[in-house]
PDB file of C-alpha atoms in Angstrom:
ATOM      1  CA  MET Z   1      15.324  96.300   9.442  1.00 40.00           C
ATOM      2  CA  TYR Z   2      13.491  95.293  12.609  1.00 40.00           C
ATOM      3  CA  VAL Z   3       9.983  93.879  12.248  1.00 41.00           C
ATOM      4  CA  SER Z   4       7.933  93.582  15.406  1.00 46.00           C
ATOM      5  CA  VAL Z   5       6.038  90.389  16.186  1.00 47.00           C
ATOM      6  CA  SER Z   6       2.668  92.019  15.534  1.00 59.00           C
ATOM      7  CA  ASN Z   7       3.824  93.453  12.194  1.00 59.00           C
ATOM      8  CA  GLN Z   8       5.336  90.118  11.216  1.00 57.00           C
ATOM      9  CA  SER Z   9       2.106  88.251  11.970  1.00 81.00           C
ATOM     10  CA  LEU Z  10       0.140  90.901  10.072  1.00 82.00           C
ATOM     11  CA  VAL Z  11       2.432  90.457   7.059  1.00 85.00           C
ATOM     12  CA  THR Z  12       2.103  86.664   7.254  1.00 85.00           C
ATOM     13  CA  THR Z  13      -1.674  86.882   7.520  1.00 85.00           C
ATOM     14  CA  THR Z  14      -1.905  89.356   4.635  1.00 87.00           C
ATOM     15  CA  VAL Z  15       0.366  87.345   2.337  1.00 88.00           C
ATOM     16  CA  THR Z  16      -1.516  84.144   3.156  1.00 89.00           C
ATOM     17  CA  TYR Z  17      -4.874  85.755   2.425  1.00 89.00           C
ATOM     18  CA  VAL Z  18      -3.703  87.364  -0.829  1.00 91.00           C
ATOM     19  CA  GLY Z  19      -2.241  84.031  -1.925  1.00 90.00           C
ATOM     20  CA  THR Z  20      -5.482  82.178  -1.247  1.00 89.00           C
ATOM     21  CA  VAL Z  21      -7.503  84.866  -3.029  1.00 91.00           C
ATOM     22  CA  ILE Z  22      -5.309  84.379  -6.118  1.00 90.00           C
ATOM     23  CA  LEU Z  23      -5.149  80.579  -5.955  1.00 85.00           C
ATOM     24  CA  ILE Z  24      -8.641  79.802  -4.642  1.00 83.00           C
ATOM     25  CA  GLY Z  25     -10.921  82.842  -4.493  1.00 88.00           C
ATOM     26  CA  PHE Z  26     -10.709  84.097  -8.061  1.00 89.00           C
ATOM     27  CA  PRO Z  27     -10.805  80.647  -9.734  1.00 86.00           C
ATOM     28  CA  VAL Z  28     -13.852  79.655  -7.639  1.00 83.00           C
ATOM     29  CA  ALA Z  29     -15.582  82.945  -8.452  1.00 89.00           C
ATOM     30  CA  THR Z  30     -14.853  82.530 -12.161  1.00 89.00           C
ATOM     31  CA  VAL Z  31     -16.094  78.955 -12.347  1.00 84.00           C
ATOM     32  CA  LEU Z  32     -19.153  79.724 -10.235  1.00 87.00           C
ATOM     33  CA  ASN Z  33     -19.939  82.744 -12.426  1.00 86.00           C
ATOM     34  CA  VAL Z  34     -19.876  80.538 -15.536  1.00 86.00           C
ATOM     35  CA  ILE Z  35     -21.998  77.839 -13.878  1.00 85.00           C
ATOM     36  CA  LEU Z  36     -24.604  80.270 -12.541  1.00 84.00           C
ATOM     37  CA  GLY Z  37     -24.695  82.208 -15.830  1.00 81.00           C
ATOM     38  CA  THR Z  38     -25.238  79.019 -17.808  1.00 83.00           C
ATOM     39  CA  ALA Z  39     -27.944  77.889 -15.386  1.00 82.00           C
ATOM     40  CA  ALA Z  40     -29.723  81.255 -15.702  1.00 81.00           C
ATOM     41  CA  GLU Z  41     -29.651  81.019 -19.514  1.00 80.00           C
ATOM     42  CA  THR Z  42     -30.860  77.433 -19.451  1.00 83.00           C
ATOM     43  CA  LEU Z  43     -33.760  78.310 -17.148  1.00 83.00           C
ATOM     44  CA  ASN Z  44     -34.637  81.363 -19.308  1.00 80.00           C
ATOM     45  CA  LEU Z  45     -34.362  83.819 -16.435  1.00 77.00           C
ATOM     46  CA  GLU Z  46     -34.667  87.067 -18.409  1.00 71.00           C
ATOM     47  CA  SER Z  47     -34.499  89.205 -15.253  1.00 72.00           C
ATOM     48  CA  LEU Z  48     -30.828  88.257 -14.895  1.00 69.00           C
ATOM     49  CA  THR Z  49     -30.010  89.787 -18.297  1.00 62.00           C
ATOM     50  CA  THR Z  50     -30.917  93.302 -17.135  1.00 68.00           C
ATOM     51  CA  VAL Z  51     -28.213  95.528 -15.656  1.00 67.00           C
ATOM     52  CA  PRO Z  52     -29.009  94.883 -11.958  1.00 70.00           C
ATOM     53  CA  GLY Z  53     -29.470  91.187 -12.644  1.00 65.00           C
ATOM     54  CA  SER Z  54     -26.281  90.934 -14.652  1.00 74.00           C
ATOM     55  CA  ILE Z  55     -24.342  92.265 -11.659  1.00 85.00           C
ATOM     56  CA  LEU Z  56     -26.006  89.790  -9.290  1.00 85.00           C
ATOM     57  CA  ILE Z  57     -24.384  86.582 -10.563  1.00 84.00           C
ATOM     58  CA  PRO Z  58     -20.788  87.905 -10.661  1.00 88.00           C
ATOM     59  CA  GLY Z  59     -21.304  89.598  -7.295  1.00 90.00           C
ATOM     60  CA  VAL Z  60     -22.563  86.437  -5.604  1.00 89.00           C
ATOM     61  CA  SER Z  61     -19.785  84.419  -7.247  1.00 90.00           C
ATOM     62  CA  LEU Z  62     -17.138  86.857  -6.021  1.00 92.00           C
ATOM     63  CA  VAL Z  63     -18.504  86.876  -2.460  1.00 92.00           C
ATOM     64  CA  ILE Z  64     -18.494  83.062  -2.329  1.00 90.00           C
ATOM     65  CA  GLY Z  65     -14.983  82.903  -3.822  1.00 90.00           C
ATOM     66  CA  LEU Z  66     -13.636  85.430  -1.311  1.00 91.00           C
ATOM     67  CA  GLN Z  67     -15.332  83.603   1.574  1.00 88.00           C
ATOM     68  CA  LEU Z  68     -13.698  80.336   0.500  1.00 85.00           C
ATOM     69  CA  ALA Z  69     -10.355  82.129   0.209  1.00 88.00           C
ATOM     70  CA  MET Z  70     -10.775  83.456   3.733  1.00 88.00           C
ATOM     71  CA  GLU Z  71     -11.564  79.967   5.039  1.00 84.00           C
ATOM     72  CA  ALA Z  72      -8.504  78.590   3.241  1.00 84.00           C
ATOM     73  CA  ALA Z  73      -6.310  81.294   4.768  1.00 88.00           C
ATOM     74  CA  ILE Z  74      -7.692  80.519   8.221  1.00 86.00           C
ATOM     75  CA  ILE Z  75      -6.920  76.828   7.712  1.00 84.00           C
ATOM     76  CA  GLN Z  76      -3.357  77.611   6.631  1.00 84.00           C
ATOM     77  CA  LEU Z  77      -2.811  79.881   9.626  1.00 85.00           C
ATOM     78  CA  SER Z  78      -4.707  77.985  12.350  1.00 83.00           C
ATOM     79  CA  GLY Z  79      -5.052  74.386  11.157  1.00 78.00           C
ATOM     80  CA  ILE Z  80      -8.087  72.349  10.193  1.00 74.00           C
ATOM     81  CA  ASP Z  81      -9.731  72.821  13.601  1.00 78.00           C
ATOM     82  CA  ALA Z  82     -10.599  76.373  12.536  1.00 82.00           C
ATOM     83  CA  LEU Z  83     -13.382  74.971  10.352  1.00 79.00           C
ATOM     84  CA  GLY Z  84     -15.114  73.664  13.482  1.00 82.00           C
ATOM     85  CA  ARG Z  85     -15.877  77.101  14.901  1.00 83.00           C
ATOM     86  CA  GLY Z  86     -19.496  78.096  15.373  1.00 84.00           C
ATOM     87  CA  SER Z  87     -22.488  75.810  15.745  1.00 87.00           C
ATOM     88  CA  VAL Z  88     -22.330  72.150  14.771  1.00 86.00           C
ATOM     89  CA  ARG Z  89     -24.554  72.698  11.722  1.00 89.00           C
ATOM     90  CA  ILE Z  90     -22.406  75.580  10.447  1.00 87.00           C
ATOM     91  CA  ALA Z  91     -19.220  73.605  11.077  1.00 83.00           C
ATOM     92  CA  ILE Z  92     -20.511  70.610   9.085  1.00 84.00           C
ATOM     93  CA  ILE Z  93     -21.644  72.832   6.224  1.00 84.00           C
ATOM     94  CA  ARG Z  94     -18.290  74.640   6.302  1.00 82.00           C
ATOM     95  CA  HIS Z  95     -16.412  71.312   6.118  1.00 80.00           C
ATOM     96  CA  LEU Z  96     -18.511  69.988   3.226  1.00 83.00           C
ATOM     97  CA  VAL Z  97     -18.479  73.173   1.168  1.00 80.00           C
ATOM     98  CA  PHE Z  98     -14.785  73.700   1.679  1.00 74.00           C
ATOM     99  CA  ALA Z  99     -13.922  70.104   0.788  1.00 76.00           C
ATOM    100  CA  VAL Z 100     -15.914  70.241  -2.459  1.00 79.00           C
ATOM    101  CA  ALA Z 101     -14.565  73.672  -3.399  1.00 71.00           C
ATOM    102  CA  ALA Z 102     -10.956  72.790  -2.592  1.00 70.00           C
ATOM    103  CA  ALA Z 103     -11.115  69.574  -4.585  1.00 76.00           C
ATOM    104  CA  SER Z 104     -12.737  71.378  -7.523  1.00 74.00           C
ATOM    105  CA  VAL Z 105     -10.173  74.167  -7.533  1.00 68.00           C
ATOM    106  CA  LEU Z 106      -7.251  71.766  -7.326  1.00 72.00           C
ATOM    107  CA  ILE Z 107      -8.611  69.587 -10.115  1.00 77.00           C
ATOM    108  CA  GLY Z 108      -9.305  72.656 -12.269  1.00 75.00           C
ATOM    109  CA  THR Z 109      -5.872  74.148 -11.600  1.00 71.00           C
ATOM    110  CA  ILE Z 110      -4.063  70.925 -12.400  1.00 73.00           C
ATOM    111  CA  TRP Z 111      -6.186  70.502 -15.536  1.00 75.00           C
ATOM    112  CA  ALA Z 112      -5.401  74.069 -16.645  1.00 72.00           C
ATOM    113  CA  GLY Z 113      -1.697  73.532 -15.995  1.00 69.00           C
ATOM    114  CA  ALA Z 114      -1.686  70.280 -17.947  1.00 72.00           C
ATOM    115  CA  THR Z 115      -3.591  71.932 -20.800  1.00 72.00           C
ATOM    116  CA  LEU Z 116      -1.054  74.757 -20.962  1.00 67.00           C
ATOM    117  CA  VAL Z 117       1.854  72.312 -20.973  1.00 66.00           C
ATOM    118  CA  HIS Z 118       0.400  70.212 -23.774  1.00 69.00           C
ATOM    119  CA  ALA Z 119      -1.175  73.053 -25.784  1.00 65.00           C
ATOM    120  CA  GLU Z 120       1.935  74.117 -27.628  1.00 64.00           C
ATOM    121  CA  SER Z 121       5.604  73.548 -27.197  1.00 65.00           C
ATOM    122  CA  GLN Z 122       6.413  77.220 -26.671  1.00 72.00           C
ATOM    123  CA  PRO Z 123       8.757  77.668 -23.691  1.00 74.00           C
ATOM    124  CA  SER Z 124       6.609  80.408 -22.145  1.00 74.00           C
ATOM    125  CA  GLN Z 125       3.520  78.153 -22.217  1.00 70.00           C
ATOM    126  CA  ILE Z 126       5.447  75.293 -20.649  1.00 72.00           C
ATOM    127  CA  VAL Z 127       6.825  77.522 -17.882  1.00 76.00           C
ATOM    128  CA  LEU Z 128       3.358  78.948 -17.175  1.00 74.00           C
ATOM    129  CA  GLY Z 129       1.857  75.456 -17.020  1.00 73.00           C
ATOM    130  CA  MET Z 130       4.598  74.279 -14.674  1.00 76.00           C
ATOM    131  CA  LEU Z 131       4.034  77.291 -12.388  1.00 80.00           C
ATOM    132  CA  VAL Z 132       0.298  76.603 -12.247  1.00 76.00           C
ATOM    133  CA  ALA Z 133       0.940  72.932 -11.438  1.00 75.00           C
ATOM    134  CA  LEU Z 134       3.505  73.923  -8.794  1.00 81.00           C
ATOM    135  CA  ALA Z 135       1.019  76.345  -7.219  1.00 78.00           C
ATOM    136  CA  ALA Z 136      -1.630  73.614  -7.083  1.00 76.00           C
ATOM    137  CA  PHE Z 137       0.846  71.190  -5.539  1.00 78.00           C
ATOM    138  CA  THR Z 138       1.885  73.792  -2.949  1.00 83.00           C
ATOM    139  CA  VAL Z 139      -1.725  74.436  -1.936  1.00 77.00           C
ATOM    140  CA  LEU Z 140      -2.393  70.693  -1.724  1.00 77.00           C
ATOM    141  CA  PHE Z 141       0.750  70.150   0.368  1.00 80.00           C
ATOM    142  CA  ARG Z 142       0.012  72.994   2.808  1.00 80.00           C
ATOM    143  CA  ALA Z 143      -3.638  71.995   3.186  1.00 76.00           C
ATOM    144  CA  SER Z 144      -2.678  68.352   3.768  1.00 75.00           C
ATOM    145  CA  ARG Z 145      -0.055  69.338   6.314  1.00 79.00           C
ATOM    146  CA  SER Z 146      -2.580  71.487   8.193  1.00 75.00           C
ATOM    147  CA  PHE Z 147      -5.162  68.707   8.037  1.00 70.00           C
ATOM    148  CA  PHE Z 148      -2.789  66.094   9.468  1.00 73.00           C
ATOM    149  CA  ALA Z 149      -1.561  68.522  12.132  1.00 74.00           C
ATOM    150  CA  GLY Z 150      -5.168  69.046  13.187  1.00 68.00           C
ATOM    151  CA  MET Z 151      -5.780  65.294  13.217  1.00 64.00           C
ATOM    152  CA  ARG Z 152      -2.728  64.710  15.429  1.00 69.00           C
ATOM    153  CA  LEU Z 153      -3.830  67.478  17.753  1.00 66.00           C
ATOM    154  CA  GLY Z 154      -7.336  65.985  17.939  1.00 60.00           C
ATOM    155  CA  ARG Z 155      -5.969  62.559  18.896  1.00 58.00           C
ATOM    156  CA  ASN Z 156      -3.777  64.018  21.622  1.00 58.00           C
ATOM    157  CA  LYS Z 157      -6.681  65.730  23.404  1.00 54.00           C
TER     158      LYS Z 157
END
């Protein structure tokens, strides 16, 4: 079957984005939802327990998670220089937020994989833990490769 260049790049872009949503977007949204929910309970914010308020925290968490997934997909497709787009202030904020989020997601994914491996000695749990660890390693490898490619490109300018 013949795939045109535009269709092939669309497929690559779509698969990359879906992969980052699964590996980065949803975990970030989940963790952020727990953190914001706990903070709201600790601060006794009763308005967040009503129906509109109870949708606010998961909604904000999901938007932030999807935005980070989009940034990760852009980095995988275009290299680390893609974070520098826009004004200097936005680029610095984008770099800092992405670095903290990426490190947190990788640490959390590796921790979850290690927990699954050591939880029980059932073969399905071990395989699941190994797949999670492999996914984290793959994301780390691809992000590092893009980062170093961007650094080499920056030195050659």
